[in-house]
Coordinates of C-alpha atoms and ligand atoms in Angstrom, one line a residue:
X1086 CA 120.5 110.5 88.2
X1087 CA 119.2 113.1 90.8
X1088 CA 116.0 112.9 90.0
X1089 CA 116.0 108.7 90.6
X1090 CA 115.4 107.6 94.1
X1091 CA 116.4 104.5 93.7
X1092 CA 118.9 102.9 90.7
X1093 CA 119.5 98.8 91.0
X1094 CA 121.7 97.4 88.2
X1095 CA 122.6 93.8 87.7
X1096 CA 121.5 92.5 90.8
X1097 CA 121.9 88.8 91.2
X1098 CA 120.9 86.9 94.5
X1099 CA 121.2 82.6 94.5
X1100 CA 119.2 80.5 96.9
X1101 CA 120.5 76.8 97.2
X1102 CA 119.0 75.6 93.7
X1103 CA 117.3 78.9 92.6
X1104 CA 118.4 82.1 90.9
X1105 CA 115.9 84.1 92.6
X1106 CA 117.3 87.7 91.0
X1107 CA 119.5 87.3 87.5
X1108 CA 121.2 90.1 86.8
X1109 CA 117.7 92.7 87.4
X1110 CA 117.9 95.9 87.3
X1111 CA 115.0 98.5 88.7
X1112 CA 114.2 102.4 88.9
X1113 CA 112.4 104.2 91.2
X1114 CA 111.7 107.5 90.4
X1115 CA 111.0 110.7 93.4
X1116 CA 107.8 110.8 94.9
X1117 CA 106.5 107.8 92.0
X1118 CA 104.1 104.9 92.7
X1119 CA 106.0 102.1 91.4
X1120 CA 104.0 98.7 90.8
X1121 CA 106.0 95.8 90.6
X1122 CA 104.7 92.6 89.2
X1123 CA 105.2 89.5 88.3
X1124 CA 104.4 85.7 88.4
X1125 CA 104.5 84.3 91.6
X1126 CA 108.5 83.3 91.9
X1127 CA 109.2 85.9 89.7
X1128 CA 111.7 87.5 92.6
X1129 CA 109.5 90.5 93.7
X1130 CA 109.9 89.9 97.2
X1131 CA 113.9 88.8 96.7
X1132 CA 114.1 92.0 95.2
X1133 CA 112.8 94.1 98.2
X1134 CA 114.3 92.2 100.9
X1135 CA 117.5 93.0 98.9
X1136 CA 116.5 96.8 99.9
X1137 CA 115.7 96.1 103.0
X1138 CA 118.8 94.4 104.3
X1139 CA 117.5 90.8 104.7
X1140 CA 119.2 89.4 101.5
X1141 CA 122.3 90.0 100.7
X1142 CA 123.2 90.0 96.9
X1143 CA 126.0 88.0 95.3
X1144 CA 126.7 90.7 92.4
X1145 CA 125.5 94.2 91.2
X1146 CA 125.1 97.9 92.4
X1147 CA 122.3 100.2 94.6
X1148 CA 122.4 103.5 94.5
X1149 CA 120.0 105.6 97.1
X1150 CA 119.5 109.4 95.9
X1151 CA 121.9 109.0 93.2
X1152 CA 125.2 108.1 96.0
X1153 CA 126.3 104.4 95.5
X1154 CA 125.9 102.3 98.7
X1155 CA 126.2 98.9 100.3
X1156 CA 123.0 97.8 102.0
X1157 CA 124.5 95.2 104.1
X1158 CA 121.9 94.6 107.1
X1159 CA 118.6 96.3 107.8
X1160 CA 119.7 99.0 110.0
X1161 CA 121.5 100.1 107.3
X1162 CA 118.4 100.0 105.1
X1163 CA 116.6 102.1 107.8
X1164 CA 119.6 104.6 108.0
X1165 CA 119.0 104.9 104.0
X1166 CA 115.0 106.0 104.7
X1167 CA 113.9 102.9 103.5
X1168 CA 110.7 101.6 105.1
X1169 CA 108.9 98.2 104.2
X1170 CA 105.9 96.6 105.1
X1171 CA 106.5 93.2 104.5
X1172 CA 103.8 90.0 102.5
X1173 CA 102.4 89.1 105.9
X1174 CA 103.5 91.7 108.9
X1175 CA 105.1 90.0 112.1
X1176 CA 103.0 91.5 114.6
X1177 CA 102.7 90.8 118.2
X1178 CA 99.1 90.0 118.8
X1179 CA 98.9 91.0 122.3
X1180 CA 101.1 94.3 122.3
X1181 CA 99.3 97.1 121.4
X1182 CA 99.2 99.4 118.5
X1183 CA 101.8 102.0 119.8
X1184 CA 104.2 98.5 120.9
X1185 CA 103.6 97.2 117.7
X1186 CA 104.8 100.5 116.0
X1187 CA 107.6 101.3 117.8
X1188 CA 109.2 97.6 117.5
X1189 CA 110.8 98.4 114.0
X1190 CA 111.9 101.6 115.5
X1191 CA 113.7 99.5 118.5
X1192 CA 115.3 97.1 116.6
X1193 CA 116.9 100.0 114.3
X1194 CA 118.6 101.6 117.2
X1195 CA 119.7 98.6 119.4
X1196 CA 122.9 99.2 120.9
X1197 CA 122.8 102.9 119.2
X1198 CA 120.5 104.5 121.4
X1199 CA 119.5 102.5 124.2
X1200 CA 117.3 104.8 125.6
X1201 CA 114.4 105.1 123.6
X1202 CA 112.6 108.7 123.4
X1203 CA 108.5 107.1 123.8
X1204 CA 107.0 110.3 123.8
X1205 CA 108.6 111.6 120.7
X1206 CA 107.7 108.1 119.2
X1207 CA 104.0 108.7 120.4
X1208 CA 104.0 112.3 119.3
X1209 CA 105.2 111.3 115.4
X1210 CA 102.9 108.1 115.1
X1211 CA 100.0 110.0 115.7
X1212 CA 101.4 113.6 113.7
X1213 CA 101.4 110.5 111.0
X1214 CA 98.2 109.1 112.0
X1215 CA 96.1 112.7 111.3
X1216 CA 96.8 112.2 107.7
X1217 CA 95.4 109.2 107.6
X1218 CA 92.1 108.8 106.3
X1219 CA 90.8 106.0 109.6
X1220 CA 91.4 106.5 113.3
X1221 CA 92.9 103.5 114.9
X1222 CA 92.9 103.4 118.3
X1223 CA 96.7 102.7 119.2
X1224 CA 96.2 101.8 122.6
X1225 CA 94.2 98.4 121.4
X1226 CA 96.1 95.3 121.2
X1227 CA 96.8 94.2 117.9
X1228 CA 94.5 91.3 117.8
X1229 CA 91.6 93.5 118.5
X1230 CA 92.3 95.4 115.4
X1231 CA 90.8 94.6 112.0
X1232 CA 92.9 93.9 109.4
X1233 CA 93.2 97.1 107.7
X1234 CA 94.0 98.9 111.3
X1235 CA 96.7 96.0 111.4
X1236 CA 97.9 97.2 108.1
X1237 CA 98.0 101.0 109.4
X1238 CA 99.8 100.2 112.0
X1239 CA 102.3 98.2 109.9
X1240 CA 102.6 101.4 107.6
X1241 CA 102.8 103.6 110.8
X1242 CA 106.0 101.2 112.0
X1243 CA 107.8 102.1 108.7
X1244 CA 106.7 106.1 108.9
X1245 CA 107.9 106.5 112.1
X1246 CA 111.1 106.3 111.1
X1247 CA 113.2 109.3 110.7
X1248 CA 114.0 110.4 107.1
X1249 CA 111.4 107.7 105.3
X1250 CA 112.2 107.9 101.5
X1251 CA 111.3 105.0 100.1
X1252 CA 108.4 103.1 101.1
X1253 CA 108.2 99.2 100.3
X1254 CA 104.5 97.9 100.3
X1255 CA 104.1 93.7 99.4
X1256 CA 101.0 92.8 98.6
X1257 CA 99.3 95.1 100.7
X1258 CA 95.7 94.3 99.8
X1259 CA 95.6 90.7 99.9
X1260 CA 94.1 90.8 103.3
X1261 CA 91.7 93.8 102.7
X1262 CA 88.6 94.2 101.7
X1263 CA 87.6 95.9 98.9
X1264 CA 86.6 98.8 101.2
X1265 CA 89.5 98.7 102.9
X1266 CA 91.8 98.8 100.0
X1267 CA 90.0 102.2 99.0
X1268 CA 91.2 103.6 102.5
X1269 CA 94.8 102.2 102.1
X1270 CA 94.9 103.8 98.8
X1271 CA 94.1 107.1 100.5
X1272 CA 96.9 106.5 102.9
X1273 CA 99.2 106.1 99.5
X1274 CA 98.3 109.6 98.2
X1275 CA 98.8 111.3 101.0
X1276 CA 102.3 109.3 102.0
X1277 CA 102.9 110.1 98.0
X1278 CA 101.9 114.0 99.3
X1279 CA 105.0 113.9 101.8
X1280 CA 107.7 113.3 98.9
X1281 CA 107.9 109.7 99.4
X1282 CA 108.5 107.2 96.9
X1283 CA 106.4 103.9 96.6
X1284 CA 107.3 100.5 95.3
X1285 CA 103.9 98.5 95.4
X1286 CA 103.7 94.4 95.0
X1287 CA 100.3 93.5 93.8
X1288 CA 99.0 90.4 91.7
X1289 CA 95.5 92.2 91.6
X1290 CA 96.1 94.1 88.1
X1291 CA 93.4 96.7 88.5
X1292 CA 95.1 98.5 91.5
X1293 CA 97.7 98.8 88.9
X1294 CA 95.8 101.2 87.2
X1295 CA 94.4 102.5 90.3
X1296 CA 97.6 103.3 92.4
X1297 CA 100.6 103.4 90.3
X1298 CA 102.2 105.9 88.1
X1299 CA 104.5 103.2 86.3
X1300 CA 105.1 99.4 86.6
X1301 CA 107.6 97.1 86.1
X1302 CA 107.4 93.5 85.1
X1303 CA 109.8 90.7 86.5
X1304 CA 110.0 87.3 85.0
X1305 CA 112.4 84.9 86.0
X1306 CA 114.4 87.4 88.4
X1307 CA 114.8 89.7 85.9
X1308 CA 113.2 93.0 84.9
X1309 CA 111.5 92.4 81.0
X1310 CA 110.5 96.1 80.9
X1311 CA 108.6 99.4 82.6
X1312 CA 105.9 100.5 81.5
X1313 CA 103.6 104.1 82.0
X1314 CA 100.3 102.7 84.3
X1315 CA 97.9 104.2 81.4
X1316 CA 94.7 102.2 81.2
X1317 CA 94.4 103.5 77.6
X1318 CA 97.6 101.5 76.3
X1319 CA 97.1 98.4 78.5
X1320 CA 94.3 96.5 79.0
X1321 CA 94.3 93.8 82.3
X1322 CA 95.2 91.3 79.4
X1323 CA 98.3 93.2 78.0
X1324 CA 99.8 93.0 81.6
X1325 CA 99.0 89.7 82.1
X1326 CA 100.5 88.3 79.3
X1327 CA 103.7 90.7 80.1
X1328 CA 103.7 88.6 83.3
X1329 CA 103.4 85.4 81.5
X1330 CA 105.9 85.8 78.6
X1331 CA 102.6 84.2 76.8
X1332 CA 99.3 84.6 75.0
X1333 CA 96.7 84.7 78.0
X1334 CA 93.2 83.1 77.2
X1335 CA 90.3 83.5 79.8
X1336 CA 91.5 82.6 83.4
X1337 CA 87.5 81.0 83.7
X1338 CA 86.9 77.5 82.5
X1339 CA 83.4 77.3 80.6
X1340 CA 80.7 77.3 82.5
X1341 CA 78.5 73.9 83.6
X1342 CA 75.3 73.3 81.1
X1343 CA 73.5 71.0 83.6
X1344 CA 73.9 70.3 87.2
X1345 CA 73.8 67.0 89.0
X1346 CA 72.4 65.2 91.9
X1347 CA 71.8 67.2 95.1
X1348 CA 74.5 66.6 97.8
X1349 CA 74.2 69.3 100.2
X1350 CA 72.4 72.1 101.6
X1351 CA 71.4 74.6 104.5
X1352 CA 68.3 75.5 105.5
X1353 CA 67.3 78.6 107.4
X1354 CA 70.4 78.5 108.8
X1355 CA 71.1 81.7 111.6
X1356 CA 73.5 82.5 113.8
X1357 CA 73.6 85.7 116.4
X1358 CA 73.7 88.8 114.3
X1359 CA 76.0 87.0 111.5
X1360 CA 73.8 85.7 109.8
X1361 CA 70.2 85.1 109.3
X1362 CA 67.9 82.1 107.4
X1363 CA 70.6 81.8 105.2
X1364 CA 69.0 78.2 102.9
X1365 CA 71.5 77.1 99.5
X1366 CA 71.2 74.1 97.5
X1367 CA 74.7 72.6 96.8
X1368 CA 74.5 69.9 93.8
X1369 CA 77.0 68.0 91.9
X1370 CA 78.3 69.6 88.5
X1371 CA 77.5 73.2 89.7
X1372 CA 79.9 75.5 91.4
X1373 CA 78.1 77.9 93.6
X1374 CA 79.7 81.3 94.7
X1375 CA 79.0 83.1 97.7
X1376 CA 79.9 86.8 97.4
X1377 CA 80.0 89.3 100.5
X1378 CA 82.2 92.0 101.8
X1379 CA 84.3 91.1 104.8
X1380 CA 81.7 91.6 107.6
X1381 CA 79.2 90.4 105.8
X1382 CA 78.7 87.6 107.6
X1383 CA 80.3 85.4 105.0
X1384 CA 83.5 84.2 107.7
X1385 CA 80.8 83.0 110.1
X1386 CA 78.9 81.0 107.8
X1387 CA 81.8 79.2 106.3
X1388 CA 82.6 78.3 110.2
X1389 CA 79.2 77.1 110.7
X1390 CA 79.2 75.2 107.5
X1391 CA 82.7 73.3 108.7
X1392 CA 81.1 72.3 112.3
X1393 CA 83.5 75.4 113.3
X1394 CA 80.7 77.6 114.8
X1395 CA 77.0 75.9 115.7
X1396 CA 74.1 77.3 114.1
X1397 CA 71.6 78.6 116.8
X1398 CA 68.6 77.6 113.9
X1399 CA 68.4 75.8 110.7
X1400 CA 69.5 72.3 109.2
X1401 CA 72.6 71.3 107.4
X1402 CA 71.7 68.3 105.0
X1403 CA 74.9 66.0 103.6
X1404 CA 73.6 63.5 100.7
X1405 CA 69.7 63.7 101.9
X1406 CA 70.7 63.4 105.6
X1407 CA 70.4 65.9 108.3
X1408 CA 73.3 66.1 110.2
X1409 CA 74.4 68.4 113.3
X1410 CA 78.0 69.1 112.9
X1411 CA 79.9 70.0 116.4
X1412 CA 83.2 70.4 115.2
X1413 CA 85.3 70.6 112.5
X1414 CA 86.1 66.6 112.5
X1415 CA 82.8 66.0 112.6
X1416 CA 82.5 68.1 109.1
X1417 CA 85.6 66.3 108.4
X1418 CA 83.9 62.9 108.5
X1419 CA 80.8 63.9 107.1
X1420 CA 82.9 64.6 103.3
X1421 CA 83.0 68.2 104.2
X1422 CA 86.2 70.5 103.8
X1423 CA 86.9 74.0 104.1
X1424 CA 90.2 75.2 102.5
X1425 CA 90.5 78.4 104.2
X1426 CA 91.7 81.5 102.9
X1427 CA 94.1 82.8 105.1
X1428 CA 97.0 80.5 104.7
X1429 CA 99.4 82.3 107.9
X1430 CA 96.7 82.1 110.0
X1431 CA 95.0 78.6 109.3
X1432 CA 96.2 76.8 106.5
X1433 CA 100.0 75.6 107.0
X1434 CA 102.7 74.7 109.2
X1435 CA 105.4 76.5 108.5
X1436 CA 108.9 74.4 109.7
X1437 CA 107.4 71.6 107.5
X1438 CA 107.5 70.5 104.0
X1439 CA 105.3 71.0 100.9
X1440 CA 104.2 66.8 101.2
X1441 CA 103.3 66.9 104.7
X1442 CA 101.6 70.7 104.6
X1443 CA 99.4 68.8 101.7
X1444 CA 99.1 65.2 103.0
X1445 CA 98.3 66.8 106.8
X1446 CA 94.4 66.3 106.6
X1447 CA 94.6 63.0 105.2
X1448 CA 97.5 61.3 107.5
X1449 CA 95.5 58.2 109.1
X1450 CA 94.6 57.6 105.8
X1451 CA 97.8 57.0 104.0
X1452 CA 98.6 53.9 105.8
X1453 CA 96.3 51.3 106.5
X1454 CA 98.9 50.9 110.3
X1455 CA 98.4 54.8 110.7
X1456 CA 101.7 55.5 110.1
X1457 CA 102.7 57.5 107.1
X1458 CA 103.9 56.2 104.1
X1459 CA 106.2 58.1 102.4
X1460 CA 105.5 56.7 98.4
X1461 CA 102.5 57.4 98.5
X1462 CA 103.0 60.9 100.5
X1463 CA 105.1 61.6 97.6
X1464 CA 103.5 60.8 94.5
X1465 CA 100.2 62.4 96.1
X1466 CA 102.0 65.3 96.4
X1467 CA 103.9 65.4 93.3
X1468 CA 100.7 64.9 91.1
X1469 CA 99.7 68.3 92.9
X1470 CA 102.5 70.0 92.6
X1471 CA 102.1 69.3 88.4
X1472 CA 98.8 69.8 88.8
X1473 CA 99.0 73.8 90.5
X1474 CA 102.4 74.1 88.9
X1475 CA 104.2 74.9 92.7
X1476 CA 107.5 76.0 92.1
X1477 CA 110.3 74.9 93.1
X1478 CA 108.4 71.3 93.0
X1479 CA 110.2 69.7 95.3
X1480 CA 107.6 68.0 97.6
X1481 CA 110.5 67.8 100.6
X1482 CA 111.3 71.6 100.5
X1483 CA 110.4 73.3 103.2
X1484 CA 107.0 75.2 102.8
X1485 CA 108.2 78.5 104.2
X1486 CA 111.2 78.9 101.4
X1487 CA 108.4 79.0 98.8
X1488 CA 107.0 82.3 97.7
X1489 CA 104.1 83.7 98.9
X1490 CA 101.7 82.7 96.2
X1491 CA 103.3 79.2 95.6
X1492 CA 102.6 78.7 100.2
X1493 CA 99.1 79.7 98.9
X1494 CA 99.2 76.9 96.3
X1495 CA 100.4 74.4 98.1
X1496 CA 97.2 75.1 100.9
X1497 CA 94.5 74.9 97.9
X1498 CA 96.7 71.3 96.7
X1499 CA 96.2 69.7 101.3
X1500 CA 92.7 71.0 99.9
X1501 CA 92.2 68.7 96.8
X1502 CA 94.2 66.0 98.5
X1503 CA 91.1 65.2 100.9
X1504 CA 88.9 63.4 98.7
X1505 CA 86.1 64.8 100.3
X1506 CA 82.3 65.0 99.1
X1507 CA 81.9 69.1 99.7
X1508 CA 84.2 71.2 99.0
X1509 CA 84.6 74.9 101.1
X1510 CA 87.3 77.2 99.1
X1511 CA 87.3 80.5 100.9
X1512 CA 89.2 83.2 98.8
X1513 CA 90.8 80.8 97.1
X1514 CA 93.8 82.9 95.5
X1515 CA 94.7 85.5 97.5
X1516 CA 98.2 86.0 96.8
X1517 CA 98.4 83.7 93.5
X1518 CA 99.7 85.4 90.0
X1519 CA 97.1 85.3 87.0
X1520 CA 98.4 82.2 85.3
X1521 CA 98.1 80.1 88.8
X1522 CA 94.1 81.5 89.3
X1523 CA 93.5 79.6 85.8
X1524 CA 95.0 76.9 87.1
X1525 CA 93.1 76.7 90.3
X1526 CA 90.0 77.5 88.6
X1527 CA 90.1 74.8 86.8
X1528 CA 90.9 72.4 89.4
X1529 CA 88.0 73.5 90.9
X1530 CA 85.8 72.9 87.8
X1531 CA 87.1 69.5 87.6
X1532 CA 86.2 68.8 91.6
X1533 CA 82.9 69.8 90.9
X1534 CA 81.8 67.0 88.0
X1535 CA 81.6 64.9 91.2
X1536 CA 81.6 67.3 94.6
X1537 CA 79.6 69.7 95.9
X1538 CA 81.9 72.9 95.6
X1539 CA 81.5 76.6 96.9
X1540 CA 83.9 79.5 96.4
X1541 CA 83.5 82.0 99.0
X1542 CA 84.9 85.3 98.5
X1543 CA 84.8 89.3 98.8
X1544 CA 85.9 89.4 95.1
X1545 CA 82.9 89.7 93.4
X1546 CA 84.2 89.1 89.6
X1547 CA 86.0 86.3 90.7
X1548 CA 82.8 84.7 92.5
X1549 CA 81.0 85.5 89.2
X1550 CA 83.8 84.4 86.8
X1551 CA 83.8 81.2 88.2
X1552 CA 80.7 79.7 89.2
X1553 CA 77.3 78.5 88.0
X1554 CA 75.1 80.3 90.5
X1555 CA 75.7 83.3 92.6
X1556 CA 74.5 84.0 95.4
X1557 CA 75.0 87.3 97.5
X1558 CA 74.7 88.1 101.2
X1559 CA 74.3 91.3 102.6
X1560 CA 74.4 92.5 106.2
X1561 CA 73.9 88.5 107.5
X1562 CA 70.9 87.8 104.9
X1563 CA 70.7 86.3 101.0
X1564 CA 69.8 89.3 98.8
X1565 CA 70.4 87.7 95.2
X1566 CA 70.7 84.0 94.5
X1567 CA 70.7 82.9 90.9
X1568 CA 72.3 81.8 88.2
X1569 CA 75.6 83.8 86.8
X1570 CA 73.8 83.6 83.4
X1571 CA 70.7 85.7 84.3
X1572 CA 72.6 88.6 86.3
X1573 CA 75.6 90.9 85.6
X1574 CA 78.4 91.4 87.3
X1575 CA 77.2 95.2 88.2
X1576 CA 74.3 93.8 89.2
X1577 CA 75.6 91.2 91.9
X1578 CA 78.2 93.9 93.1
X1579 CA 75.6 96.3 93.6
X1580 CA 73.4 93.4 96.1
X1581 CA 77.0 92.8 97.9
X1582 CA 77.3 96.4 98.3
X1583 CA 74.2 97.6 99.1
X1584 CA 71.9 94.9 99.3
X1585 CA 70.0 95.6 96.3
X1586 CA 69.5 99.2 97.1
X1587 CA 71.0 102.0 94.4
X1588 CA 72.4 103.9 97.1
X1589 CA 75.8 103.1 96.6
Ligands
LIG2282 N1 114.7 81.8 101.8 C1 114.7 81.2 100.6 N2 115.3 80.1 100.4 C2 115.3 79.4 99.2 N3 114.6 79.9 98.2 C3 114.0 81.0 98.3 C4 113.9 81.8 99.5 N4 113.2 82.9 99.4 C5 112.7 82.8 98.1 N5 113.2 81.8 97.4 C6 113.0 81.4 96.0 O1 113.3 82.5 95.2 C7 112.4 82.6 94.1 C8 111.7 84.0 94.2 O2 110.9 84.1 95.3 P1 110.1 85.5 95.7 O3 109.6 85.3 97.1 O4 111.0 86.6 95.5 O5 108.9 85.5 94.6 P2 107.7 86.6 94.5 O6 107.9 87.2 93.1 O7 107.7 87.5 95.7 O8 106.5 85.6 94.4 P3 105.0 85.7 95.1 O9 104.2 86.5 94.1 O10 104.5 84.3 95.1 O11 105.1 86.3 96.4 C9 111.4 81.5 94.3 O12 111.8 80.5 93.5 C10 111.5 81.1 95.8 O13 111.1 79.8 96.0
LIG2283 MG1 106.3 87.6 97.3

């Protein structure tokens, strides 16, 4: 067993209700990338906050370089080299980078060492930092950082730690864009360089093939099986029906053969240096995606479109009218909704349940008397739950017990509960297993016999898997807008890319 990092057999963790982890065992070999996949539920991130001292288990054995050991808190953990960079960081905002780093480091040695050596700290993060292939600037609070410089920092909080052997990554990518991703992937080789040994959470199954030497599938909170990460044995398909435990058709519903009545539209619209006389046509039976790269200018125009942000030039039309929309409840009231893409930040309240997280942007209208009725909250939000398949479906369960990619649900389901005209999904399923995307895609598809719906995201394939006409901005302008059927895929990445240019 020397030559395993990490050996877990028969590990079996209950939550009120749920068997999160049934009897799973997993391998990590030394100095491996290790994917780890699964449907959402599937017990991924059970499995790692088992490792890092958060969950406790109710049965089975760890072993940690081949000596059998209790991990029975998350000092303990750290004490074992583990280091893990959790779904969605807790960072303080207003602490800077070097604050935010040495936090984990603090909490570790509470009441150990009270007096914390800074300097060495300093010295290490930034030893670390040289290998990396960005600078951040440390000394920059956190909320001036972009999110990849967030996620360094997050990585630099586990690597400061003395004697890192194992490093946990959850779903590091699902707030990076595609850019970024490259950079973090650089960051992985050269952590992999230093001897260390990677577990990596991803439901985006071509950085499988990208990063990983090996993956291993969960279902149900147990391990069905490990597999070498060879593109020439499995195809995107092969793993996704691993996942499942079932035969995967395409995750696109057919595409729309005619398009309906006009019901909304920009014109010329500009604002600063975001973006410049951006003009779409948004009709009924036609789902238009709007691909750029974070940066792009794509945020600011789905603000400006939801009354968030005010266009310094151009009109915004709803059903032949010209409206000027100054907030958000203004866009609200005008059938407009944006169902925004990151759900920490935006899109739920966390000490609440799944029914009033879904029913939130409806309340007044539930009840004629303005106060909330709970049938009807409940049935609503139970056809939605069916609908998305969130598991567990109990509309009364609190949102924050779900997994990650069942929270993300359950803000795409407050989305479709609106019943509004125009429909605004920005990255729609970040987070969300394969089987789940099909399911939203074809919710989608369904809105759009009678809405106006847009899909806005830095994924190109998934822009151009899923909607009738594609159009592209580059650098705050349109460079391609046309229908899906007359372009390739290559074709649209290379506008998002480059604008156009084959200088990529
Ligand atoms: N604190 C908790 N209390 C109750 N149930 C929980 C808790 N944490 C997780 N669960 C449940 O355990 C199961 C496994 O969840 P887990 O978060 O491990 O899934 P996951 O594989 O990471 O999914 P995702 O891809 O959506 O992040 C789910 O049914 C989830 O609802
Ligand atoms: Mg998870």
């Amino acid at each position: 067993m020397q030559h395993l990092s990490l050996k877990m057999s028969n590990i079996t963790k209950k939550f009120p209700g749920v068997l999160a982890l049934d009897n799973a065992d997993f391998e990590l070999a030394k100095g491996e990338v290790h994917a780890l996949l699964g449907i959402n539920g599937a017990g991924k991130s059970t499995l790692i906050k088992v490792l890092a001292g958060i969950n406790s288990i109710d049965s089975g054995q760890i072993w940690v370089d081949g000596v059998e050991t209790v991990i029975d808190g998350t000092r303990r953990s750290k004490e074992l080299g583990i280091a893990t960079v959790y779904q969605a960081p807790e960072m303080i905002p207003s602490f800077s980078g070097y604050e935010n780093v040495f936090l984990g480091v603090e909490s570790s040695k509470r009441g150990l060492f009270p007096f914390i050596n800074r300097k060495a700290l300093r010295k290490k993060a930034n030893e670390v930092l040289e290998e990396f292939p960005i600078d951040i600037d440390l000394d920059k609070p956190i909320s001036d950082l972009a999110p990849i410089e967030r996620e360094g920092v997050a990585i630099l909080r586990a690597l400061v730690l003395e004697n890192i052997s194992i490093l946990i990554l959850d779903e590091p990518t699902s707030i990076l864009s595609h850019r970024e991703a490259e950079t973090l992937f650089e960051m992985i080789a050269a952590m992999k360089g230093r001897g260390v040994s990677i577990i990596y959470i991803t439901h985006n199954l071509e950085e499988v093939f990208i990063v990983s030497d090996r993956f291993t599938v969960f279902r149900n909170g147990r391990n069905v099986g490990t597999y070498e990460s060879d593109r020439s044995n499995y195809s995107h398909n092969d793993v996704a029906e691993l996942m499942l435990g079932d035969k995967m058709t395409s995750i696109y519903p057919d595409k729309s053969e005619t398009i309906g009545d006009p019901l909304f539209s920009i014109r010329e619209l500009s604002h600063g240096t975001d973006f410049q006389n951006v003009s779409i046509k948004f009709h009924e039976r036609e789902i238009v995606g709007v691909f750029g790269l974070v940066g792009s200018g794509i945020d600011e125009l789905c603000k400006t479109m939801f009354g968030d942000l005010r266009p310094d030039a151009g009109q915004i039309t709803v059903k032949g009218k010209d409206v000027a929309l100054k907030s958000c409840a203004d866009a609200i009231n005008e059938g407009i909704f944006l169902v925004p893409g990151d759900r920490h930040a935006e899109g739920y309240i966390s000490d609440e349940s799944v029914a009033f997280n879904v029913t939130l942007s409806k309340l007044p209208g539930i009840s004629k008397f303005g106060f909330v009725n709970r049938k009807t909250e409940k049935n609503a939000t139970l056809k939605l739950i069916d609908k998305l398949k969130i598991a567990p479906g109990d509309p009364y369960g609190n949102i924050s017990k779900l997994s990650g990619g069942n929270q993300q649900k359950a803000v795409m389901a407050k989305g479709f509960y609106t019943e509004s005209d125009i429909y605004i999904f920005q990255e729609p399923t970040v987070g969300v297993d394969v089987g789940a995307k099909a399911l939203i895609y074809r919710a989608i598809r369904d809105l759009s016999e009678t809405c106006a719906t847009m899909v806005i995201s830095s994924d190109c394939e998934e822009v151009y898997g899923i909607a009738d006409r594609i159009v592209v901005i580059f650098e705050g302008k349109v460079v391609l807008n046309a229908k899906t059927s007359e372009v390739s895929l290559d074709d649209a990445l290379v506008h998002g890319l480059a604008g156009g240019h084959d200088n990529v």
